[in-house]
Structures are given as structure tokens and as C-alpha cells.
GROMACS .gro file of C-alpha atoms in nm:
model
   76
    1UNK     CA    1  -0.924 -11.196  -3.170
    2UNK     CA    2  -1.159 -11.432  -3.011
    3UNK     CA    3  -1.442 -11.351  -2.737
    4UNK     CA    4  -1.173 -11.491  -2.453
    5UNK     CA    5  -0.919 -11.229  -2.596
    6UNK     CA    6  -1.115 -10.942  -2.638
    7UNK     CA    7  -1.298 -11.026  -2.256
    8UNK     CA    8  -0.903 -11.031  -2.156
    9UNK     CA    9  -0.801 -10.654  -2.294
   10UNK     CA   10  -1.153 -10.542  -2.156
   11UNK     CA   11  -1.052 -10.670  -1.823
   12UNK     CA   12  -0.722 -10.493  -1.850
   13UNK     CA   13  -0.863 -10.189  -1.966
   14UNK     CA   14  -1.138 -10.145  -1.692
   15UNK     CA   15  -0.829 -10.216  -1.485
   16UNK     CA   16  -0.641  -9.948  -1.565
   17UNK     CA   17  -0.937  -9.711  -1.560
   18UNK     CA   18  -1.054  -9.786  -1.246
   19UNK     CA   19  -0.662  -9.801  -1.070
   20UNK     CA   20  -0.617  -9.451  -1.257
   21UNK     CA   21  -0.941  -9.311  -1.091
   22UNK     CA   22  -0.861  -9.463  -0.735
   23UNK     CA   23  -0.478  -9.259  -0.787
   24UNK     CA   24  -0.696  -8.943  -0.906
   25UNK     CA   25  -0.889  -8.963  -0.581
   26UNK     CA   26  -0.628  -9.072  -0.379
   27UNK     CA   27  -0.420  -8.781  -0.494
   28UNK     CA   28  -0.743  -8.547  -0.481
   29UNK     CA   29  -0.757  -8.590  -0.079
   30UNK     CA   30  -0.396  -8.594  -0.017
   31UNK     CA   31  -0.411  -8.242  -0.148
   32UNK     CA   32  -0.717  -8.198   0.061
   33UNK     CA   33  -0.572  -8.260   0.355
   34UNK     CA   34  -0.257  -8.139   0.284
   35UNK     CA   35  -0.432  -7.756   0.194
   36UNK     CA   36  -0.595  -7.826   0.593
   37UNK     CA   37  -0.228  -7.850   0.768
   38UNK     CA   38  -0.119  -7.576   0.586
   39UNK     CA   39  -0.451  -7.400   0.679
   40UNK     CA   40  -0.392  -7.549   1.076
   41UNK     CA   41   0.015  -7.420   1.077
   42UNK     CA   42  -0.050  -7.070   0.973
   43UNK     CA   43  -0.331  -7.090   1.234
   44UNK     CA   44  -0.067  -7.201   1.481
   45UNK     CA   45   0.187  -6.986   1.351
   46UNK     CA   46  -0.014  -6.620   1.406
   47UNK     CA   47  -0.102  -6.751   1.746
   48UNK     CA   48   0.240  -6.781   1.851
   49UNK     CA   49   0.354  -6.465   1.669
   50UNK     CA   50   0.089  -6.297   1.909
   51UNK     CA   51   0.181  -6.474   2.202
   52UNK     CA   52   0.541  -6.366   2.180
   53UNK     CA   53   0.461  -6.042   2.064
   54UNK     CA   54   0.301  -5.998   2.410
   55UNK     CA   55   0.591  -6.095   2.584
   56UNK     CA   56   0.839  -5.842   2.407
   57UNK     CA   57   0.844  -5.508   2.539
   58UNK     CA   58   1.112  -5.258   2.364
   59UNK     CA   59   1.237  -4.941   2.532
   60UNK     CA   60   1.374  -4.603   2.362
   61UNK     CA   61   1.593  -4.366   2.572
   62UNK     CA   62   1.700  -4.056   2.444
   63UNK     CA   63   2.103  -4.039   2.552
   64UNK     CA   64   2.197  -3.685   2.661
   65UNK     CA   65   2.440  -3.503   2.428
   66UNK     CA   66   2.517  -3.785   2.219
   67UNK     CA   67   2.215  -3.741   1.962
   68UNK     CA   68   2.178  -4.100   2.011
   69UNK     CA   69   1.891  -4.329   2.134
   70UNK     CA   70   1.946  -4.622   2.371
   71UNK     CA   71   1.673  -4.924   2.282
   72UNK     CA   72   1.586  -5.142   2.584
   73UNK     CA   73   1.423  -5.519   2.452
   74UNK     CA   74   1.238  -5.750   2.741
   75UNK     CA   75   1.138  -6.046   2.659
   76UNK     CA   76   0.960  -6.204   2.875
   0.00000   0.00000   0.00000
């Protein structure tokens, strides 16, 4: 193998380092950002648990002679 060759495979090889580094990174702050949505939707997600949860109001009622209970649910 002559200089040209062996300049050649060096090329490709410092190639293929540096385009399997860039894919490392790349998948590095995908999975960044991607842990930060999840992060932002269970944010979200409690928020509007609590905001319906103060909109539901539920009712018992005992029913006379019947040993039985009567639920009331508002929403709203």
C-alpha cells in the first residue's frame, strides 16, 4: 500500500469516526429533549387532573329502608 492508499483508508476511517460521533450526539440530545416532553406532559397532565378534580363534586345519600346509598356526581 502506497502513501496515496494508506492517506485514502485514513480519510475513510476519520470519516466514519467522526459521522459515528455526530449520530452519538445527535442521538444523545434527541433523548435529551425527548426526557424534557415527557418531563413537560406529566407537568401538563397533573395540572389537568387537578383542574378537573375541582370541577367534580360527588354526593352520597343514604336511601331510607333500602340499606342502599344513592351517589350524586357534578361535574362541572
Amino acid at each position: 500500500m502506497d502513501n496515496y492508499e494508506a492517506a485514502i483508508r485514513f480519510e475513510a476511517t476519520i470519516k466514519e469516526a467522526f459521522e459515528t460521533e455526530l449520530n452519538r450526539i445527535g442521538n444523545e440530545v434527541i433523548e435529551e429533549k425527548m426526557q424534557e416532553i415527557r418531563k413537560e406532559i406529566e407537568k401538563r397532565k397533573a395540572a389537568l387532573a387537578a383542574s378537573i378534580a375541582q370541577d367534580i363534586r360527588i354526593q352520597y345519600e343514604a336511601m331510607p329502608g333500602t340499606g342502599k346509598m344513592k351517589c350524586e356526581i357534578h361535574i362541572g
